[in-house]
XYZ file of C-alpha atoms in Angstrom:
775
model
C 40.360 57.462 17.977
C 42.430 59.571 15.613
C 42.132 58.797 11.900
C 44.876 57.183 9.773
C 46.152 60.442 8.335
C 46.893 61.694 11.811
C 48.622 58.513 12.915
C 51.029 57.960 9.980
C 53.740 60.625 10.177
C 55.899 61.080 7.050
C 59.293 61.651 8.676
C 59.991 58.039 9.636
C 59.208 56.819 6.146
C 61.396 59.480 4.578
C 64.387 58.291 6.609
C 63.700 54.665 5.688
C 63.418 55.609 1.994
C 66.721 57.530 2.071
C 68.413 54.612 3.799
C 67.190 52.316 1.074
C 68.663 54.544 -1.620
C 71.985 54.958 0.233
C 72.586 51.269 0.985
C 71.499 49.271 -2.029
C 74.203 46.633 -1.715
C 73.215 45.499 1.763
C 69.548 45.180 0.913
C 70.199 43.655 -2.437
C 72.576 41.133 -0.982
C 69.837 39.917 1.298
C 67.157 39.937 -1.386
C 65.382 43.019 0.044
C 65.685 41.982 3.713
C 68.027 42.720 6.584
C 68.569 41.197 9.990
C 67.985 43.103 13.226
C 71.053 43.136 15.425
C 69.652 45.503 18.065
C 67.385 48.393 18.923
C 67.735 51.989 20.005
C 64.798 53.969 21.438
C 64.774 57.747 21.755
C 62.238 60.041 23.418
C 60.598 57.635 25.858
C 59.250 59.200 29.063
C 56.805 56.972 30.946
C 57.236 53.738 28.993
C 60.278 51.483 29.242
C 62.344 50.596 26.193
C 61.197 46.981 26.479
C 57.542 48.050 26.529
C 57.978 50.103 23.367
C 59.783 47.261 21.595
C 57.045 44.862 22.672
C 54.446 47.176 21.152
C 56.420 47.291 17.880
C 56.365 43.505 17.539
C 60.017 43.302 16.377
C 62.769 41.178 17.951
C 66.552 40.812 17.660
C 67.361 38.320 14.915
C 64.227 39.017 12.921
C 64.692 39.298 9.174
C 62.613 42.230 8.040
C 61.824 44.299 4.995
C 60.629 47.840 4.602
C 57.054 46.552 4.806
C 57.761 44.967 8.204
C 59.273 48.201 9.463
C 56.238 50.132 8.300
C 53.936 47.676 10.111
C 55.956 48.104 13.301
C 55.446 51.871 13.155
C 51.734 51.306 12.521
C 51.478 49.100 15.607
C 53.068 51.823 17.737
C 50.561 54.358 16.387
C 47.680 51.994 17.103
C 48.678 51.887 20.776
C 47.346 55.475 21.026
C 50.180 56.540 23.286
C 52.402 58.659 21.025
C 52.024 62.014 19.365
C 54.814 61.144 16.901
C 56.591 57.925 15.857
C 59.454 57.400 13.368
C 61.787 54.512 12.560
C 65.344 54.447 11.185
C 68.008 51.765 10.632
C 71.729 52.012 11.228
C 74.187 49.636 9.482
C 76.466 47.740 11.857
C 79.964 46.254 11.058
C 78.705 42.664 11.286
C 76.185 43.299 8.492
C 73.201 43.549 10.750
C 71.257 46.727 11.432
C 70.150 48.577 14.520
C 66.518 49.735 14.369
C 66.154 53.209 15.857
C 62.697 54.258 17.104
C 62.086 57.960 17.865
C 58.892 58.490 19.821
C 57.081 61.461 21.334
C 54.724 60.322 24.074
C 51.438 62.172 24.616
C 51.074 63.523 28.168
C 48.761 61.669 30.564
C 45.699 63.649 31.673
C 45.906 64.366 35.396
C 42.549 66.172 35.445
C 39.964 67.759 33.147
C 39.521 71.492 33.720
C 36.558 73.225 32.039
C 36.410 77.010 32.112
C 33.968 79.588 30.794
C 30.823 77.454 30.624
C 27.574 78.849 32.018
C 24.782 77.486 29.844
C 25.863 73.839 29.865
C 26.913 71.941 32.968
C 30.501 70.752 33.272
C 29.360 67.125 33.521
C 27.636 67.372 30.144
C 30.721 68.940 28.558
C 33.139 66.316 29.899
C 30.762 63.596 28.734
C 30.761 65.043 25.206
C 34.539 65.551 25.343
C 35.030 61.835 25.884
C 38.342 62.174 27.733
C 39.060 61.589 31.407
C 41.926 61.618 33.884
C 44.398 58.880 32.957
C 43.813 59.174 29.194
C 46.619 60.117 26.813
C 46.186 63.616 25.436
C 46.469 62.726 21.766
C 46.012 65.507 19.188
C 43.368 63.546 17.281
C 41.297 62.897 20.386
C 41.617 66.515 21.482
C 40.392 67.704 18.089
C 37.468 65.240 18.070
C 36.459 66.128 21.636
C 36.673 69.814 20.836
C 34.305 69.364 17.893
C 31.915 67.288 20.012
C 31.676 70.063 22.606
C 31.157 72.628 19.865
C 28.362 70.455 18.425
C 26.827 70.258 21.899
C 26.661 74.039 22.024
C 25.273 74.233 18.508
C 22.499 71.880 19.536
C 21.569 74.396 22.251
C 21.571 77.266 19.763
C 25.047 78.669 20.556
C 26.454 78.663 17.044
C 29.057 81.300 17.874
C 30.624 79.258 20.681
C 34.413 78.771 20.557
C 36.064 75.760 22.182
C 39.798 75.264 22.752
C 41.047 71.938 24.163
C 44.763 71.587 24.906
C 47.114 69.918 27.403
C 48.611 72.004 30.182
C 52.235 71.921 31.334
C 53.355 68.377 32.247
C 54.828 67.639 35.657
C 57.807 65.377 36.428
C 55.784 62.212 35.800
C 54.651 63.628 32.465
C 51.110 64.205 33.670
C 49.283 67.344 32.566
C 45.778 68.714 33.034
C 43.452 68.786 30.046
C 42.365 72.413 29.793
C 39.138 73.201 27.959
C 38.351 76.897 27.512
C 34.864 77.827 26.323
C 33.728 81.145 24.920
C 29.973 80.577 24.690
C 29.203 83.758 22.823
C 25.634 84.861 22.369
C 22.791 82.507 21.679
C 21.712 82.504 18.081
C 18.173 83.729 17.512
C 16.284 83.040 14.305
C 15.320 86.340 12.719
C 13.525 84.844 9.708
C 12.270 81.549 8.332
C 11.710 81.617 4.583
C 10.704 78.976 2.057
C 11.584 78.458 -1.585
C 9.748 76.173 -3.976
C 6.313 76.247 -2.355
C 3.331 77.471 -4.312
C 0.056 76.219 -2.830
C 1.326 75.943 0.730
C 1.844 79.398 2.191
C 4.949 80.361 4.163
C 2.909 81.277 7.224
C 1.161 77.912 7.292
C 4.457 76.041 6.922
C 6.035 78.110 9.686
C 3.023 77.356 11.894
C 3.603 73.616 11.449
C 7.177 73.884 12.706
C 8.395 73.635 16.277
C 11.230 75.980 15.315
C 10.002 79.563 15.582
C 11.483 82.909 14.648
C 12.209 85.744 17.046
C 9.203 87.916 17.895
C 8.177 90.834 20.079
C 6.212 88.760 22.586
C 8.153 87.674 25.712
C 7.994 83.961 24.872
C 9.018 84.406 21.217
C 12.768 83.962 21.668
C 13.441 82.479 18.252
C 15.645 79.874 19.907
C 17.504 77.595 17.522
C 17.750 73.919 18.411
C 19.167 71.430 15.958
C 16.952 68.561 17.135
C 13.817 70.682 16.699
C 14.817 71.701 13.182
C 15.553 68.116 12.160
C 12.147 67.039 13.462
C 10.567 69.882 11.474
C 12.323 68.930 8.252
C 11.768 65.181 8.476
C 8.438 64.927 10.317
C 6.415 68.072 10.915
C 6.567 69.699 7.476
C 6.034 66.473 5.445
C 3.146 65.500 7.742
C 1.582 68.956 7.429
C 1.773 68.735 3.637
C 0.446 65.147 3.557
C -2.533 66.243 5.655
C -3.399 68.552 2.749
C -2.891 66.017 -0.004
C 0.705 66.787 -0.960
C 2.093 63.277 -0.629
C 5.229 63.973 -2.694
C 6.294 66.919 -0.564
C 10.016 66.841 0.215
C 12.543 69.151 1.804
C 15.332 69.589 -0.745
C 17.810 71.372 1.515
C 18.091 73.952 4.259
C 20.644 76.648 4.967
C 21.201 78.587 8.148
C 23.334 81.707 7.969
C 24.415 83.390 11.200
C 25.628 86.960 11.476
C 28.461 86.818 14.054
C 27.978 90.504 14.846
C 24.284 90.351 15.744
C 23.892 86.704 16.671
C 20.863 86.542 14.383
C 20.338 83.699 11.944
C 18.356 83.370 8.725
C 16.840 79.979 7.974
C 16.044 79.195 4.348
C 14.242 75.968 3.492
C 13.885 74.781 -0.086
C 10.964 72.422 -0.667
C 9.311 70.553 -3.512
C 5.518 70.409 -3.150
C 4.458 68.031 -5.877
C 0.797 67.703 -6.897
C -2.189 67.614 -4.579
C -3.822 64.197 -4.392
C -7.488 63.425 -3.994
C -9.145 60.328 -2.645
C -10.416 57.680 -5.026
C -12.155 54.523 -3.871
C -12.101 53.371 -0.233
C -12.430 49.654 0.397
C -11.968 47.231 3.296
C -10.344 43.810 3.100
C -10.078 40.995 5.629
C -12.936 41.965 7.951
C -15.189 39.189 9.201
C -16.088 40.311 12.742
C -17.689 43.578 11.608
C -19.551 44.013 8.318
C -18.197 46.549 5.838
C -21.325 48.688 6.122
C -20.748 48.943 9.870
C -17.098 49.953 9.394
C -18.041 52.542 6.765
C -19.276 54.884 9.513
C -15.768 54.881 10.977
C -13.964 55.393 7.655
C -15.437 58.889 7.155
C -14.038 59.199 3.649
C -15.755 60.496 0.526
C -14.285 59.879 -2.942
C -13.081 63.107 -4.481
C -12.134 64.844 -1.254
C -8.582 66.034 -0.691
C -6.458 63.222 0.709
C -5.560 63.780 4.369
C -2.927 61.659 6.090
C -4.121 63.005 9.445
C -7.611 61.666 8.796
C -6.174 58.314 7.682
C -4.205 57.945 10.923
C -7.224 58.978 13.007
C -9.318 56.360 11.203
C -6.660 53.720 11.854
C -6.777 54.549 15.560
C -10.574 54.355 15.677
C -10.608 51.020 13.842
C -8.019 49.625 16.226
C -10.042 50.799 19.234
C -13.173 49.257 17.736
C -11.476 45.877 17.527
C -9.768 46.274 20.916
C -13.111 46.943 22.552
C -14.402 43.649 21.183
C -11.440 41.619 22.416
C -9.452 41.563 19.174
C -6.347 43.120 20.703
C -4.085 41.422 18.141
C -5.917 42.882 15.151
C -3.649 44.612 12.653
C -5.007 47.622 10.766
C -2.956 48.880 7.824
C -3.953 51.441 5.164
C -2.654 50.599 1.672
C -2.381 53.607 -0.633
C -2.627 52.918 -4.364
C -1.829 55.809 -6.674
C -3.336 55.981 -10.144
C -0.594 56.081 -12.737
C -0.497 59.458 -14.437
C -3.207 60.857 -12.117
C -3.305 62.599 -8.763
C -5.748 60.114 -7.284
C -5.119 57.731 -4.370
C -7.239 54.677 -3.674
C -7.295 53.627 -0.055
C -7.520 49.975 0.907
C -7.922 49.148 4.585
C -6.246 45.799 5.132
C -7.410 44.115 8.329
C -5.960 41.009 9.910
C -8.340 40.322 12.772
C -6.630 37.415 14.515
C -8.316 35.681 17.419
C -10.021 37.496 20.323
C -8.201 37.367 23.655
C -9.963 36.291 26.814
C -9.068 37.193 30.382
C -8.067 34.040 32.236
C -7.238 35.569 35.624
C -7.128 38.995 37.264
C -4.170 39.248 39.610
C -4.102 42.134 42.121
C -0.868 43.062 43.904
C 0.353 45.855 46.165
C -2.740 46.198 48.387
C -1.977 45.841 52.093
C -4.933 47.740 53.639
C -7.663 47.638 51.034
C -9.346 44.259 50.738
C -9.013 42.648 47.334
C -12.793 42.319 47.245
C -13.124 46.115 47.260
C -10.908 46.396 44.191
C -12.631 43.594 42.292
C -16.133 44.957 42.822
C -15.086 48.215 41.133
C -13.930 46.434 37.978
C -15.954 46.177 34.788
C -13.819 43.373 33.392
C -13.997 39.800 34.666
C -12.244 36.436 34.208
C -13.740 34.655 31.213
C -14.603 37.918 29.450
C -13.029 39.057 26.261
C -10.321 41.597 26.994
C -11.975 44.882 26.093
C -9.957 48.073 26.223
C -12.981 50.256 27.066
C -13.856 48.027 30.013
C -10.281 48.222 31.303
C -10.208 52.028 31.032
C -13.544 52.305 32.829
C -12.267 49.969 35.569
C -9.073 51.985 36.057
C -11.023 55.237 36.242
C -13.353 53.673 38.781
C -10.409 52.669 40.975
C -8.805 56.118 40.652
C -12.064 57.770 41.689
C -11.945 55.836 44.953
C -8.824 57.875 45.821
C -7.451 54.911 47.765
C -4.403 54.552 45.511
C -1.662 56.934 44.445
C -0.796 54.774 41.444
C -2.389 51.913 39.516
C -0.227 50.058 36.991
C -2.028 47.609 34.682
C -0.120 44.879 32.837
C -0.938 41.773 30.841
C 0.646 38.352 30.527
C -0.001 36.005 27.613
C -0.870 32.544 29.007
C -1.479 30.310 25.989
C -0.948 29.943 22.270
C -4.359 31.388 21.506
C -3.253 34.696 23.020
C -5.437 34.718 26.123
C -4.069 36.832 28.950
C -3.865 37.342 32.662
C -4.625 40.916 33.715
C -2.300 42.204 36.433
C -3.219 45.263 38.496
C -0.426 46.552 40.700
C -1.717 49.231 43.099
C 0.114 51.594 45.400
C -1.979 52.609 48.378
C -2.103 56.047 49.943
C -3.463 57.453 53.183
C -7.212 57.893 52.911
C -8.407 59.232 56.275
C -8.298 63.006 56.752
C -8.497 64.914 60.005
C -9.864 68.378 59.378
C -9.176 71.184 61.809
C -9.251 74.894 61.098
C -11.302 78.026 60.641
C -13.180 79.708 57.820
C -14.729 83.080 57.189
C -18.176 82.713 55.682
C -20.212 85.513 54.140
C -23.304 84.494 56.038
C -22.020 83.240 59.365
C -18.796 85.172 59.992
C -15.860 83.391 61.545
C -16.376 79.659 62.180
C -14.176 76.850 63.346
C -14.443 73.248 62.261
C -13.248 69.868 63.431
C -13.901 66.647 61.598
C -12.719 63.294 60.396
C -13.477 61.652 57.076
C -12.590 58.090 56.075
C -13.676 56.760 52.657
C -12.078 53.353 53.251
C -13.225 52.237 56.699
C -11.555 48.996 57.791
C -10.101 48.636 54.300
C -13.556 47.645 53.015
C -14.404 50.800 51.068
C -17.060 51.968 53.503
C -17.450 55.720 53.962
C -17.761 57.479 57.311
C -17.748 61.168 58.178
C -18.154 63.284 61.293
C -17.897 67.077 61.275
C -18.490 69.785 63.845
C -18.633 73.466 62.950
C -18.770 76.044 65.699
C -18.843 79.806 66.075
C -20.819 82.711 67.501
C -23.358 82.429 64.665
C -22.920 78.848 63.575
C -23.114 75.500 65.360
C -23.517 72.357 63.296
C -22.786 68.659 63.626
C -22.977 66.115 60.801
C -22.699 62.330 60.872
C -22.896 60.109 57.797
C -22.174 56.546 56.796
C -22.305 54.855 53.373
C -22.290 51.141 52.621
C -21.131 50.938 48.982
C -22.162 47.324 48.341
C -25.328 46.148 49.996
C -25.267 42.336 50.187
C -22.251 42.306 47.861
C -24.210 43.957 45.068
C -23.545 47.190 43.200
C -26.334 48.854 45.167
C -25.340 51.272 47.932
C -27.051 52.609 51.021
C -26.391 55.685 53.127
C -27.459 57.022 56.485
C -26.944 60.569 57.758
C -27.832 62.794 60.692
C -27.345 66.547 61.109
C -28.159 69.249 63.605
C -27.821 72.914 62.721
C -28.213 76.144 64.692
C -27.240 79.079 62.485
C -27.845 82.813 62.383
C -27.079 84.367 59.012
C -25.364 87.731 59.115
C -27.130 90.490 57.174
C -30.520 88.745 57.224
C -32.810 88.760 60.229
C -33.537 85.115 60.884
C -32.075 82.116 62.641
C -32.507 78.582 61.360
C -32.457 75.392 63.381
C -32.539 72.047 61.610
C -32.492 68.591 63.200
C -32.996 65.370 61.284
C -31.620 62.559 59.202
C -32.015 60.634 55.980
C -31.775 57.136 54.559
C -30.939 56.585 50.899
C -30.251 53.795 48.411
C -28.910 53.793 44.859
C -28.125 51.214 42.193
C -26.892 51.081 38.591
C -29.531 51.720 35.959
C -29.251 48.535 33.910
C -30.547 49.937 30.604
C -28.130 52.844 30.397
C -24.371 52.499 30.963
C -22.629 54.793 33.465
C -25.980 55.575 35.100
C -27.415 55.174 38.601
C -30.834 55.731 40.053
C -31.488 56.421 43.686
C -34.098 57.252 46.245
C -34.028 58.596 49.782
C -36.305 59.511 52.623
C -35.527 62.330 55.041
C -37.259 63.501 58.148
C -36.288 66.657 59.999
C -37.607 69.417 62.210
C -37.217 72.965 60.927
C -37.375 76.040 63.135
C -36.982 79.513 61.610
C -37.049 82.539 63.924
C -37.194 86.157 62.748
C -37.927 89.650 64.025
C -39.792 90.383 60.812
C -43.522 90.216 60.469
C -43.652 87.723 57.656
C -45.948 84.753 57.098
C -42.980 82.720 55.967
C -41.731 82.622 59.569
C -45.057 81.683 61.149
C -46.041 78.309 62.485
C -42.584 77.033 63.347
C -41.198 74.596 64.286
C -42.409 72.414 61.431
C -41.830 68.787 60.556
C -40.621 68.081 57.041
C -41.042 64.613 55.527
C -39.469 64.296 52.078
C -39.169 61.517 49.510
C -36.507 62.122 46.835
C -35.564 60.439 43.568
C -32.465 60.992 41.453
C -30.999 59.689 38.246
C -27.428 60.447 37.218
C -25.194 59.503 34.311
C -21.444 60.074 34.720
C -18.980 59.391 31.888
C -16.145 61.550 33.219
C -12.694 60.006 33.149
C -12.066 61.139 36.746
C -14.385 62.472 39.441
C -11.799 65.144 40.332
C -9.609 66.910 37.817
C -11.794 65.612 34.993
C -10.419 66.068 31.492
C -13.202 64.537 29.391
C -16.714 63.204 29.669
C -20.014 64.458 30.996
C -22.150 64.279 34.105
C -25.918 64.761 34.083
C -28.308 64.537 37.013
C -32.016 65.093 37.466
C -33.879 64.922 40.745
C -37.286 65.336 42.268
C -38.416 65.864 45.890
C -41.903 65.462 47.265
C -42.946 66.719 50.710
C -46.297 66.475 52.467
C -49.371 64.704 51.202
C -49.221 60.983 52.036
C -45.848 61.576 53.703
C -47.513 63.606 56.474
C -45.488 66.446 57.968
C -46.702 70.037 57.874
C -44.705 71.263 54.870
C -45.858 70.519 51.333
C -44.084 71.155 48.070
C -42.547 69.580 44.976
C -38.979 70.378 43.959
C -37.331 69.541 40.649
C -33.650 70.011 39.866
C -31.226 69.322 37.035
C -27.481 69.714 36.598
C -25.294 69.024 33.578
C -21.547 69.370 33.163
C -19.340 68.831 30.098
C -15.552 68.452 30.145
C -13.346 68.610 27.078
C -9.577 69.111 26.626
C -8.632 72.082 24.486
C -4.942 72.165 23.527
C -3.762 69.414 25.888
C -5.079 67.253 28.737
C -3.877 69.847 31.248
C -6.055 72.525 29.588
C -9.711 71.657 30.091
C -12.916 73.532 29.274
C -15.917 72.865 31.525
C -19.411 73.956 30.530
C -22.089 73.431 33.161
C -25.619 74.435 33.945
C -27.962 73.814 36.820
C -31.462 74.880 37.543
C -34.419 74.139 39.707
C -38.109 74.765 40.254
C -40.117 74.624 43.503
C -43.854 74.029 43.155
C -45.608 74.921 46.454
C -48.511 72.608 47.280
C -48.866 73.933 50.795
C -46.479 75.591 53.203
C -42.962 75.740 51.640
C -40.049 76.451 54.001
C -37.824 79.350 53.094
C -34.842 76.969 53.305
C -36.130 74.969 50.318
C -36.175 77.962 47.995
C -33.258 79.130 45.858
C -30.732 81.897 46.313
C -27.526 82.774 44.440
C -24.374 84.744 45.144
C -20.872 83.697 46.190
C -19.723 80.148 46.835
C -20.966 79.286 50.340
C -24.197 77.364 51.063
C -27.097 77.730 50.850
C -26.193 79.678 47.711
C -26.117 77.684 44.486
C -23.171 79.792 43.255
C -22.597 82.926 41.117
C -19.208 84.481 41.748
C -18.638 88.224 41.772
C -21.475 88.804 44.263
C -21.599 88.595 48.077
C -22.567 85.212 49.504
C -26.334 84.507 49.458
C -27.180 87.928 48.100
C -28.928 87.362 44.766
C -32.682 86.665 44.933
C -35.715 87.825 42.976
C -35.498 91.356 44.414
C -32.168 91.711 46.202
C -30.104 92.608 43.105
C -26.867 92.151 45.020
C -27.782 93.470 48.457
C -29.524 91.972 51.471
C -31.323 95.157 52.569
C -33.582 97.657 50.931
C -33.049 101.436 50.982
C -34.685 101.679 54.408
C -32.374 99.079 55.915
C -35.040 96.368 56.129
C -33.790 92.831 55.525
C -35.253 91.439 52.353
C -34.626 87.736 53.003
C -36.199 86.873 49.702
C -35.566 83.666 47.848
C -37.226 82.298 44.763
C -38.926 79.208 43.430
C -37.034 79.135 40.118
C -33.294 79.310 39.469
C -30.849 78.905 36.589
C -27.047 79.175 36.717
C -24.736 78.846 33.674
C -20.953 78.584 33.904
C -18.073 78.355 31.449
C -14.737 77.664 33.140
C -11.357 76.878 31.602
C -8.948 75.025 33.881
C -5.191 75.061 33.700
C -4.032 71.927 35.532
C -0.524 72.569 36.858
C -0.455 69.126 38.507
C -2.842 66.798 40.333
C -2.926 69.130 43.351
C -2.872 72.646 41.853
C -5.036 74.220 39.182
C -5.961 77.695 38.064
C -8.949 78.796 36.023
C -10.737 81.617 34.261
C -14.528 81.600 34.350
C -17.765 83.304 33.437
C -20.975 82.855 35.464
C -24.473 83.971 34.569
C -27.572 83.230 36.608
C -30.678 84.509 38.270
C -33.462 83.619 40.692
C -37.139 84.281 40.020
C -40.252 84.184 42.188
C -41.621 81.250 40.172
C -41.226 79.571 36.813
C -43.964 81.687 35.255
C -42.094 84.917 35.995
C -38.703 83.627 34.825
C -37.076 85.858 32.212
C -34.357 83.779 30.591
C -32.921 86.900 28.970
C -32.093 88.580 32.287
C -29.062 87.343 34.201
C -26.612 88.528 36.791
C -23.124 88.090 35.321
C -19.711 87.561 36.861
C -16.251 86.703 35.529
C -12.824 86.219 37.048
C -9.916 83.938 37.880
C -9.445 81.197 40.442
C -6.813 79.109 42.186
C -7.391 75.741 43.855
C -4.889 73.695 45.873
C -5.535 70.180 47.151
C -3.982 69.979 50.626
C -3.443 66.436 51.964
C -5.366 65.871 55.182
C -7.514 68.965 54.672
C -9.024 68.974 51.227
C -9.279 71.726 48.624
C -8.385 75.295 49.529
C -8.563 78.191 47.121
C -10.074 81.460 46.107
C -11.970 83.025 43.243
C -11.594 86.707 42.382
C -14.536 87.782 40.273
C -16.080 90.940 38.869
C -19.842 91.310 39.301
C -21.088 93.196 36.238
C -24.671 93.640 37.463
C -24.209 94.437 41.160
C -26.245 97.232 42.674
C -25.822 99.297 45.814
C -28.356 99.658 48.621
C -30.218 102.308 46.608
C -30.585 100.089 43.555
C -28.012 101.938 41.486
C -25.479 100.046 39.306
C -22.374 99.273 41.370
C -20.169 96.722 39.516
C -17.061 95.726 41.455
C -14.694 92.881 42.348
C -15.435 90.253 44.989
C -12.988 87.822 46.607
C -14.344 84.380 47.514
C -12.442 82.037 49.817
C -13.042 78.303 49.573
C -12.196 75.941 52.434
C -12.645 72.191 52.242
C -16.291 71.201 52.350
C -17.428 74.783 52.999
C -17.974 75.616 49.370
C -20.246 74.264 46.659
């Protein structure tokens, strides 16, 4: 819409004024009014004379004044059809007048043609322009649309863009294309960001708090100017940064941005007013009845006299809200009231709490499941009908369901069901395919080229039961595995598992073949006195046969029968079992063979593993610190297969990248043969492996990482030197392939590798990881 100054053209009024001065007798005789005897219209093109007269609102026989004539012209302008409108009157012999309208119609847009745009799509430009085919090409609208497009470019940092909107040549029906020519120019880069008025807050710190950045020499430092980013900096980021440091009166006075049209560089100058720095006075709590003040004081984390921090206040508000949410008070309102001391730079903080009533869960409604039985979903929940609605219990339940990997999406919702505020919890799930058929080949460091064929189903019959069958085959490797897990024995949270395996494997580079045949039966259940914990036990019985060309007592007396009783305890607080972003997992275990269990092997084996996950800069950037170790205590004959070895990623190695698979033992130092070419085959009874790995989660299926490993194997715990480690560092890539599992590689540098003569030989090692082949 054009403004009033553009609509009211002076020429029509000038003619009317002259007519008034030239014919005073006629107007005076009619007391300032005259009667319309007819009309004359000039300049019409697409509109009929009758249509124009109808728009004016005047009729033959009307008695009008100059005010009425002016209103008629205004009505024609308001129709938004004409580029120019004027009115005149002509005296007729009978005393009446003929009203003469002179109009200039605006052409009708036949099309919108945009030329010269590269950085912004045509659809975005026409949307900002606000004009389409069929619209009248009015000067006011063209000017407004032109400015809107220019503002669009400025918002993208193109402050030197030139925009010209004009109608093309009309055709016979007075239709013309709207032509919009764009000269985008160069993108404005910010060469400097300077501040005026700041004293305590340094320029560098203020610049660091802004999303707007200046141009730099690093590839990603473009210094791109975006209006929306700058406005967020001025109104949110800078005031919040200052408030976090006690400057509650901090304000941005004004900002100026000067662009050099020759260089395309801009200088941003921001004038601020810091004000004084405030410190915290008293901190009190009002309105709390559910939790005593002393209990809440641990959450407040505020000491009188410390610098006031708005960031800490908001973090405390969040923690208080979570505290109440986790006790069912989901309607609790937490508000900090800041009271400034008059004439002082001290702020008292009063936490005002309106607790409300706790909400209970009336029903849990599950929708979207067509394969998975509802019972399977409900038994993985930690929130039940009749319970208070606790946020922590809901989060734990959702994580539990996600860890099943039965669903691609889980959407929780609530519905208030009564005046008290009780709710129904609604879980809408979207199922995904769970069974995977594995078929392929892998190149292992110990067994060479192997093929594999298998099927894995974690949701048998839709009841959450787990079944797996896998066959590996090759010239040096033949193995079959069968396993079944019942996750809820007698509808309890206890689980039971049964497995069978048969292995015939000859490891390349070491002179022995191993044959293993046996199975195991295990049970586990939650540990009631410690949340997120489970305890378990299992019994396994298998026959072991090791064959070697070496004269070594470790290969004598085979085959042997191994009877083992194992116990484990694990605590897992990770948010997700895969792609974890926070939480920890700890596990300890003990195995006992021989003695009362019979068999002709005898040993005790103790293991531990701990893993910590924490986000760094975002939830897609995660640091993982983990450690695992173990000790074997021989109480009789101990099979070589129960001892520890490191190197690479393929079993039986415990890990340590940057070294060949299964190559790091007490004496091997990175090789599997001594200087005379004799196979060493040595493993140890004590092991420790430490890892720091930083993941970069691209999405749920792809992640990269950088890592550092350090570990070693010793003959026994007494000879362990915790200051001597083999070290490796490198980068990794992991891709989750549907129907196959994870595939990836690690490329690591082994700092402490040695050649066959025992000399230092650090070098790079590539490790391939295929499905279940790697640790």
